[in-house]
Amino acid sequence: MNTEQRLAAAELDLVTTVLGAEPCGGVGWFRFWFADQRWEWSEEVARMYGYSATDTDPSTDLLLSHKHPDDREAMAASIATALETGEPICGQHRILDSEGRARDIIVVGDHLADDAGTIIGTCGFFVDITETIAGERNDAISEVLPELIENRAVIEQAKGALVLAYGISPDQAFRVLSWRSQETNTKLRDLAVQFVDEFRRLRGQNTATRSRVDHIVLTAHRLVPHD
């Protein structure tokens, strides 16, 4: 099984886990490959934009052209950040489909890695929340999405702490987190949680200096609980 086949199987498993085994028209997968800025999307995502998967090729320009004018700049910045830092694309966006109808979409993204573990893009799934999804599927989404979004939120908190501590940019802060995650073989989300917890312990202490922050950056992975 090659990398693309493996990823497709993993994405199917993810959607099945969240929504159950039966197909759901309001959810579909996507992939964005950094090297050639190539997009792939499922039939379900194509339909959200008013297309079929066979009559159009997704691209950054096409996706941005369908973004609500008020959300287009934020989405363009998210894609640019992903290309520069490898950070996944995620968030809530409004789109206008090919008929001009407005839709609310949640994008849940993660790193796309090859068989060697190198980050080569971002992947995940789109959830159309324009209409309420009834029954158990709606319950499953309500339970799972907050956790996924929370994972991203704690990473943003850790980035913010590093920005304040070091006077660096958010992109540079993410590189620090990624570096420590890779160097210590610790999941990025778990490391971010520990960073935030340790930074909070510094409140009101005279020891909240650059050296203490350095210590947290270099040792937080040792405090992450392991299964």
PDB file of C-alpha atoms in Angstrom:
ATOM      1  CA  MET A   1       0.000   0.000   0.000  1.00  0.00           C
ATOM      2  CA  ASN A   2       1.536   3.329  -1.049  1.00  0.00           C
ATOM      3  CA  THR A   3       1.374   6.576   0.927  1.00  0.00           C
ATOM      4  CA  GLU A   4      -1.761   7.898  -0.799  1.00  0.00           C
ATOM      5  CA  GLN A   5      -3.622   4.598  -0.392  1.00  0.00           C
ATOM      6  CA  ARG A   6      -2.643   4.442   3.279  1.00  0.00           C
ATOM      7  CA  LEU A   7      -3.851   8.004   3.844  1.00  0.00           C
ATOM      8  CA  ALA A   8      -7.147   7.347   2.086  1.00  0.00           C
ATOM      9  CA  ALA A   9      -7.764   4.317   4.319  1.00  0.00           C
ATOM     10  CA  ALA A  10      -6.882   6.308   7.450  1.00  0.00           C
ATOM     11  CA  GLU A  11      -9.257   9.113   6.487  1.00  0.00           C
ATOM     12  CA  LEU A  12     -12.074   6.638   5.876  1.00  0.00           C
ATOM     13  CA  ASP A  13     -11.431   5.144   9.322  1.00  0.00           C
ATOM     14  CA  LEU A  14     -11.560   8.636  10.878  1.00  0.00           C
ATOM     15  CA  VAL A  15     -14.872   9.576   9.286  1.00  0.00           C
ATOM     16  CA  THR A  16     -16.317   6.161  10.156  1.00  0.00           C
ATOM     17  CA  THR A  17     -15.227   6.587  13.773  1.00  0.00           C
ATOM     18  CA  VAL A  18     -16.871  10.006  14.027  1.00  0.00           C
ATOM     19  CA  LEU A  19     -20.058   9.405  12.078  1.00  0.00           C
ATOM     20  CA  GLY A  20     -20.630   5.665  11.982  1.00  0.00           C
ATOM     21  CA  ALA A  21     -20.327   3.226   9.115  1.00  0.00           C
ATOM     22  CA  GLU A  22     -23.115   4.645   6.952  1.00  0.00           C
ATOM     23  CA  PRO A  23     -22.282   7.424   4.463  1.00  0.00           C
ATOM     24  CA  CYS A  24     -23.134  10.960   5.504  1.00  0.00           C
ATOM     25  CA  GLY A  25     -23.483  13.659   2.862  1.00  0.00           C
ATOM     26  CA  GLY A  26     -22.408  16.443   5.192  1.00  0.00           C
ATOM     27  CA  VAL A  27     -18.866  15.199   5.718  1.00  0.00           C
ATOM     28  CA  GLY A  28     -15.966  14.578   3.342  1.00  0.00           C
ATOM     29  CA  TRP A  29     -12.182  14.403   3.336  1.00  0.00           C
ATOM     30  CA  PHE A  30      -9.513  16.623   1.812  1.00  0.00           C
ATOM     31  CA  ARG A  31      -5.748  16.583   1.304  1.00  0.00           C
ATOM     32  CA  PHE A  32      -3.372  19.456   0.490  1.00  0.00           C
ATOM     33  CA  TRP A  33       0.149  18.557  -0.655  1.00  0.00           C
ATOM     34  CA  PHE A  34       2.697  21.298   0.089  1.00  0.00           C
ATOM     35  CA  ALA A  35       5.305  20.516  -2.570  1.00  0.00           C
ATOM     36  CA  ASP A  36       3.094  21.183  -5.606  1.00  0.00           C
ATOM     37  CA  GLN A  37       0.212  22.845  -3.714  1.00  0.00           C
ATOM     38  CA  ARG A  38      -2.087  20.101  -4.985  1.00  0.00           C
ATOM     39  CA  TRP A  39      -5.550  19.639  -3.506  1.00  0.00           C
ATOM     40  CA  GLU A  40      -7.650  16.500  -3.426  1.00  0.00           C
ATOM     41  CA  TRP A  41     -11.193  16.257  -2.137  1.00  0.00           C
ATOM     42  CA  SER A  42     -13.896  13.654  -1.832  1.00  0.00           C
ATOM     43  CA  GLU A  43     -17.177  13.635  -3.704  1.00  0.00           C
ATOM     44  CA  GLU A  44     -18.898  14.937  -0.557  1.00  0.00           C
ATOM     45  CA  VAL A  45     -16.661  18.015  -0.338  1.00  0.00           C
ATOM     46  CA  ALA A  46     -17.070  18.681  -4.067  1.00  0.00           C
ATOM     47  CA  ARG A  47     -20.850  18.682  -3.597  1.00  0.00           C
ATOM     48  CA  MET A  48     -20.569  21.221  -0.775  1.00  0.00           C
ATOM     49  CA  TYR A  49     -19.093  23.587  -3.352  1.00  0.00           C
ATOM     50  CA  GLY A  50     -21.716  22.680  -5.940  1.00  0.00           C
ATOM     51  CA  TYR A  51     -19.574  20.389  -8.092  1.00  0.00           C
ATOM     52  CA  SER A  52     -19.046  16.722  -8.707  1.00  0.00           C
ATOM     53  CA  ALA A  53     -15.615  15.253  -8.052  1.00  0.00           C
ATOM     54  CA  THR A  54     -15.209  14.492 -11.760  1.00  0.00           C
ATOM     55  CA  ASP A  55     -16.109  17.832 -13.329  1.00  0.00           C
ATOM     56  CA  THR A  56     -13.580  20.060 -11.585  1.00  0.00           C
ATOM     57  CA  ASP A  57     -10.096  19.990 -10.071  1.00  0.00           C
ATOM     58  CA  PRO A  58      -9.787  21.641  -6.649  1.00  0.00           C
ATOM     59  CA  SER A  59      -7.146  24.329  -6.303  1.00  0.00           C
ATOM     60  CA  THR A  60      -6.264  27.114  -3.890  1.00  0.00           C
ATOM     61  CA  ASP A  61      -7.658  29.726  -6.290  1.00  0.00           C
ATOM     62  CA  LEU A  62     -10.922  27.797  -6.676  1.00  0.00           C
ATOM     63  CA  LEU A  63     -11.401  27.342  -2.938  1.00  0.00           C
ATOM     64  CA  LEU A  64     -10.641  30.983  -2.215  1.00  0.00           C
ATOM     65  CA  SER A  65     -13.041  32.116  -4.943  1.00  0.00           C
ATOM     66  CA  HIS A  66     -15.844  30.345  -3.074  1.00  0.00           C
ATOM     67  CA  LYS A  67     -15.002  31.760   0.340  1.00  0.00           C
ATOM     68  CA  HIS A  68     -17.350  34.372   1.741  1.00  0.00           C
ATOM     69  CA  PRO A  69     -15.688  37.761   1.134  1.00  0.00           C
ATOM     70  CA  ASP A  70     -15.418  38.371   4.879  1.00  0.00           C
ATOM     71  CA  ASP A  71     -13.610  35.042   5.403  1.00  0.00           C
ATOM     72  CA  ARG A  72     -11.422  34.957   2.280  1.00  0.00           C
ATOM     73  CA  GLU A  73      -8.447  36.831   3.758  1.00  0.00           C
ATOM     74  CA  ALA A  74      -8.351  34.597   6.847  1.00  0.00           C
ATOM     75  CA  MET A  75      -8.450  31.447   4.736  1.00  0.00           C
ATOM     76  CA  ALA A  76      -5.691  32.727   2.432  1.00  0.00           C
ATOM     77  CA  ALA A  77      -3.555  33.479   5.505  1.00  0.00           C
ATOM     78  CA  SER A  78      -4.249  29.988   6.897  1.00  0.00           C
ATOM     79  CA  ILE A  79      -3.080  28.367   3.656  1.00  0.00           C
ATOM     80  CA  ALA A  80       0.023  30.585   3.519  1.00  0.00           C
ATOM     81  CA  THR A  81       0.877  29.665   7.128  1.00  0.00           C
ATOM     82  CA  ALA A  82       0.439  25.969   6.356  1.00  0.00           C
ATOM     83  CA  LEU A  83       2.864  26.249   3.436  1.00  0.00           C
ATOM     84  CA  GLU A  84       5.425  28.122   5.527  1.00  0.00           C
ATOM     85  CA  THR A  85       5.229  26.230   8.809  1.00  0.00           C
ATOM     86  CA  GLY A  86       3.495  22.930   8.079  1.00  0.00           C
ATOM     87  CA  GLU A  87       0.670  23.861  10.444  1.00  0.00           C
ATOM     88  CA  PRO A  88      -2.623  22.109   9.588  1.00  0.00           C
ATOM     89  CA  ILE A  89      -5.500  24.023   8.047  1.00  0.00           C
ATOM     90  CA  CYS A  90      -8.530  24.146  10.333  1.00  0.00           C
ATOM     91  CA  GLY A  91     -11.314  26.430  11.481  1.00  0.00           C
ATOM     92  CA  GLN A  92     -14.850  27.486  10.616  1.00  0.00           C
ATOM     93  CA  HIS A  93     -15.562  29.202   7.290  1.00  0.00           C
ATOM     94  CA  ARG A  94     -18.445  30.407   5.197  1.00  0.00           C
ATOM     95  CA  ILE A  95     -18.510  29.498   1.527  1.00  0.00           C
ATOM     96  CA  LEU A  96     -20.678  30.338  -1.466  1.00  0.00           C
ATOM     97  CA  ASP A  97     -21.353  27.298  -3.640  1.00  0.00           C
ATOM     98  CA  SER A  98     -21.518  27.348  -7.434  1.00  0.00           C
ATOM     99  CA  GLU A  99     -25.148  28.521  -7.219  1.00  0.00           C
ATOM    100  CA  GLY A 100     -24.263  31.350  -4.834  1.00  0.00           C
ATOM    101  CA  ARG A 101     -25.824  29.650  -1.809  1.00  0.00           C
ATOM    102  CA  ALA A 102     -24.101  30.293   1.519  1.00  0.00           C
ATOM    103  CA  ARG A 103     -22.872  27.345   3.579  1.00  0.00           C
ATOM    104  CA  ASP A 104     -21.159  27.106   6.954  1.00  0.00           C
ATOM    105  CA  ILE A 105     -18.251  24.671   6.945  1.00  0.00           C
ATOM    106  CA  ILE A 106     -16.007  23.403   9.733  1.00  0.00           C
ATOM    107  CA  VAL A 107     -12.553  22.316   8.564  1.00  0.00           C
ATOM    108  CA  VAL A 108     -10.740  19.920  10.900  1.00  0.00           C
ATOM    109  CA  GLY A 109      -7.141  19.425   9.770  1.00  0.00           C
ATOM    110  CA  ASP A 110      -4.095  17.465  10.791  1.00  0.00           C
ATOM    111  CA  HIS A 111      -0.570  16.866   9.529  1.00  0.00           C
ATOM    112  CA  LEU A 112      -0.153  14.797   6.373  1.00  0.00           C
ATOM    113  CA  ALA A 113       3.024  12.719   6.649  1.00  0.00           C
ATOM    114  CA  ASP A 114       4.758  10.236   4.385  1.00  0.00           C
ATOM    115  CA  ASP A 115       5.850   6.744   5.424  1.00  0.00           C
ATOM    116  CA  ALA A 116       9.054   8.194   6.913  1.00  0.00           C
ATOM    117  CA  GLY A 117       7.089  10.580   9.133  1.00  0.00           C
ATOM    118  CA  THR A 118       8.024  13.719   7.202  1.00  0.00           C
ATOM    119  CA  ILE A 119       5.230  16.315   7.070  1.00  0.00           C
ATOM    120  CA  ILE A 120       4.304  16.757   3.409  1.00  0.00           C
ATOM    121  CA  GLY A 121       0.921  18.435   3.666  1.00  0.00           C
ATOM    122  CA  THR A 122      -2.275  18.762   5.630  1.00  0.00           C
ATOM    123  CA  CYS A 123      -5.375  16.583   5.543  1.00  0.00           C
ATOM    124  CA  GLY A 124      -8.631  16.162   7.362  1.00  0.00           C
ATOM    125  CA  PHE A 125     -12.315  16.587   6.734  1.00  0.00           C
ATOM    126  CA  PHE A 126     -14.974  19.198   6.018  1.00  0.00           C
ATOM    127  CA  VAL A 127     -18.229  19.170   7.980  1.00  0.00           C
ATOM    128  CA  ASP A 128     -21.192  21.047   6.474  1.00  0.00           C
ATOM    129  CA  ILE A 129     -23.039  22.513   9.472  1.00  0.00           C
ATOM    130  CA  THR A 130     -25.483  24.577   7.434  1.00  0.00           C
ATOM    131  CA  GLU A 131     -28.301  22.219   8.313  1.00  0.00           C
ATOM    132  CA  THR A 132     -28.655  20.267  11.532  1.00  0.00           C
ATOM    133  CA  ILE A 133     -27.618  16.632  11.230  1.00  0.00           C
ATOM    134  CA  ALA A 134     -30.162  14.634  13.167  1.00  0.00           C
ATOM    135  CA  GLY A 135     -29.900  11.606  15.392  1.00  0.00           C
ATOM    136  CA  GLU A 136     -26.801   9.823  16.553  1.00  0.00           C
ATOM    137  CA  ARG A 137     -24.527  11.318  13.906  1.00  0.00           C
ATOM    138  CA  ASN A 138     -25.227  14.788  15.240  1.00  0.00           C
ATOM    139  CA  ASP A 139     -24.483  13.565  18.783  1.00  0.00           C
ATOM    140  CA  ALA A 140     -21.191  12.063  17.589  1.00  0.00           C
ATOM    141  CA  ILE A 141     -20.121  15.285  15.888  1.00  0.00           C
ATOM    142  CA  SER A 142     -21.074  17.309  18.963  1.00  0.00           C
ATOM    143  CA  GLU A 143     -18.875  15.076  21.097  1.00  0.00           C
ATOM    144  CA  VAL A 144     -15.868  14.789  18.797  1.00  0.00           C
ATOM    145  CA  LEU A 145     -15.501  18.231  17.209  1.00  0.00           C
ATOM    146  CA  PRO A 146     -15.020  20.182  20.465  1.00  0.00           C
ATOM    147  CA  GLU A 147     -12.184  17.813  21.375  1.00  0.00           C
ATOM    148  CA  LEU A 148     -10.519  18.278  17.989  1.00  0.00           C
ATOM    149  CA  ILE A 149     -10.893  22.053  18.156  1.00  0.00           C
ATOM    150  CA  GLU A 150      -9.638  22.039  21.761  1.00  0.00           C
ATOM    151  CA  ASN A 151      -6.502  20.231  20.597  1.00  0.00           C
ATOM    152  CA  ARG A 152      -5.775  23.089  18.214  1.00  0.00           C
ATOM    153  CA  ALA A 153      -6.647  25.699  20.871  1.00  0.00           C
ATOM    154  CA  VAL A 154      -4.094  24.420  23.390  1.00  0.00           C
ATOM    155  CA  ILE A 155      -1.396  24.511  20.710  1.00  0.00           C
ATOM    156  CA  GLU A 156      -2.299  28.151  20.065  1.00  0.00           C
ATOM    157  CA  GLN A 157      -2.008  28.840  23.819  1.00  0.00           C
ATOM    158  CA  ALA A 158       1.459  27.282  23.927  1.00  0.00           C
ATOM    159  CA  LYS A 159       2.484  29.325  20.886  1.00  0.00           C
ATOM    160  CA  GLY A 160       1.238  32.508  22.598  1.00  0.00           C
ATOM    161  CA  ALA A 161       3.273  31.770  25.719  1.00  0.00           C
ATOM    162  CA  LEU A 162       6.426  31.321  23.628  1.00  0.00           C
ATOM    163  CA  VAL A 163       5.709  34.541  21.715  1.00  0.00           C
ATOM    164  CA  LEU A 164       5.569  36.471  25.001  1.00  0.00           C
ATOM    165  CA  ALA A 165       8.569  34.710  26.524  1.00  0.00           C
ATOM    166  CA  TYR A 166      10.935  34.970  23.580  1.00  0.00           C
ATOM    167  CA  GLY A 167       9.582  37.937  21.629  1.00  0.00           C
ATOM    168  CA  ILE A 168       9.283  35.776  18.509  1.00  0.00           C
ATOM    169  CA  SER A 169       6.548  35.470  15.883  1.00  0.00           C
ATOM    170  CA  PRO A 170       3.719  32.898  16.098  1.00  0.00           C
ATOM    171  CA  ASP A 171       5.252  31.028  13.161  1.00  0.00           C
ATOM    172  CA  GLN A 172       8.607  30.835  14.932  1.00  0.00           C
ATOM    173  CA  ALA A 173       6.842  29.705  18.117  1.00  0.00           C
ATOM    174  CA  PHE A 174       5.198  26.862  16.218  1.00  0.00           C
ATOM    175  CA  ARG A 175       8.607  25.816  14.892  1.00  0.00           C
ATOM    176  CA  VAL A 176       9.900  25.632  18.472  1.00  0.00           C
ATOM    177  CA  LEU A 177       6.983  23.423  19.479  1.00  0.00           C
ATOM    178  CA  SER A 178       7.415  21.213  16.420  1.00  0.00           C
ATOM    179  CA  TRP A 179      11.146  20.924  17.027  1.00  0.00           C
ATOM    180  CA  ARG A 180      10.675  19.782  20.621  1.00  0.00           C
ATOM    181  CA  SER A 181       7.899  17.414  19.584  1.00  0.00           C
ATOM    182  CA  GLN A 182      10.112  15.748  16.996  1.00  0.00           C
ATOM    183  CA  GLU A 183      13.268  15.767  19.118  1.00  0.00           C
ATOM    184  CA  THR A 184      11.537  14.157  22.096  1.00  0.00           C
ATOM    185  CA  ASN A 185       9.127  11.920  20.180  1.00  0.00           C
ATOM    186  CA  THR A 186       6.193  13.489  22.031  1.00  0.00           C
ATOM    187  CA  LYS A 187       2.816  14.213  20.467  1.00  0.00           C
ATOM    188  CA  LEU A 188       2.517  17.915  19.669  1.00  0.00           C
ATOM    189  CA  ARG A 189      -0.820  18.283  21.442  1.00  0.00           C
ATOM    190  CA  ASP A 190       0.423  16.535  24.613  1.00  0.00           C
ATOM    191  CA  LEU A 191       3.555  18.668  24.664  1.00  0.00           C
ATOM    192  CA  ALA A 192       1.509  21.855  24.217  1.00  0.00           C
ATOM    193  CA  VAL A 193      -0.715  20.880  27.166  1.00  0.00           C
ATOM    194  CA  GLN A 194       2.339  20.387  29.360  1.00  0.00           C
ATOM    195  CA  PHE A 195       3.882  23.680  28.160  1.00  0.00           C
ATOM    196  CA  VAL A 196       0.739  25.608  29.089  1.00  0.00           C
ATOM    197  CA  ASP A 197       0.483  23.876  32.468  1.00  0.00           C
ATOM    198  CA  GLU A 198       4.125  24.654  33.296  1.00  0.00           C
ATOM    199  CA  PHE A 199       3.851  28.272  32.125  1.00  0.00           C
ATOM    200  CA  ARG A 200       0.833  28.759  34.381  1.00  0.00           C
ATOM    201  CA  ARG A 201       2.893  27.583  37.358  1.00  0.00           C
ATOM    202  CA  LEU A 202       5.206  30.562  36.811  1.00  0.00           C
ATOM    203  CA  ARG A 203       2.505  33.133  37.542  1.00  0.00           C
ATOM    204  CA  GLY A 204       3.435  35.396  40.426  1.00  0.00           C
ATOM    205  CA  GLN A 205       6.891  33.909  40.804  1.00  0.00           C
ATOM    206  CA  ASN A 206      10.134  35.846  40.617  1.00  0.00           C
ATOM    207  CA  THR A 207      11.665  32.918  38.804  1.00  0.00           C
ATOM    208  CA  ALA A 208       9.572  33.603  35.676  1.00  0.00           C
ATOM    209  CA  THR A 209      12.673  34.529  33.715  1.00  0.00           C
ATOM    210  CA  ARG A 210      14.009  33.566  30.317  1.00  0.00           C
ATOM    211  CA  SER A 211      16.082  30.787  31.874  1.00  0.00           C
ATOM    212  CA  ARG A 212      12.987  29.243  33.485  1.00  0.00           C
ATOM    213  CA  VAL A 213      11.149  29.357  30.175  1.00  0.00           C
ATOM    214  CA  ASP A 214      14.123  27.702  28.490  1.00  0.00           C
ATOM    215  CA  HIS A 215      13.990  24.990  31.123  1.00  0.00           C
ATOM    216  CA  ILE A 216      10.296  24.363  30.422  1.00  0.00           C
ATOM    217  CA  VAL A 217      10.917  24.211  26.673  1.00  0.00           C
ATOM    218  CA  LEU A 218      13.679  21.653  27.115  1.00  0.00           C
ATOM    219  CA  THR A 219      12.150  19.478  29.843  1.00  0.00           C
ATOM    220  CA  ALA A 220       8.337  19.615  29.516  1.00  0.00           C
ATOM    221  CA  HIS A 221       8.283  16.405  27.487  1.00  0.00           C
ATOM    222  CA  ARG A 222       9.561  14.470  30.524  1.00  0.00           C
ATOM    223  CA  LEU A 223       6.414  15.402  32.451  1.00  0.00           C
ATOM    224  CA  VAL A 224       3.931  14.303  29.773  1.00  0.00           C
ATOM    225  CA  PRO A 225       2.032  11.222  31.026  1.00  0.00           C
ATOM    226  CA  HIS A 226       2.641   8.162  28.879  1.00  0.00           C
ATOM    227  CA  ASP A 227       0.183   5.329  28.414  1.00  0.00           C
TER     228      ASP A 227
END
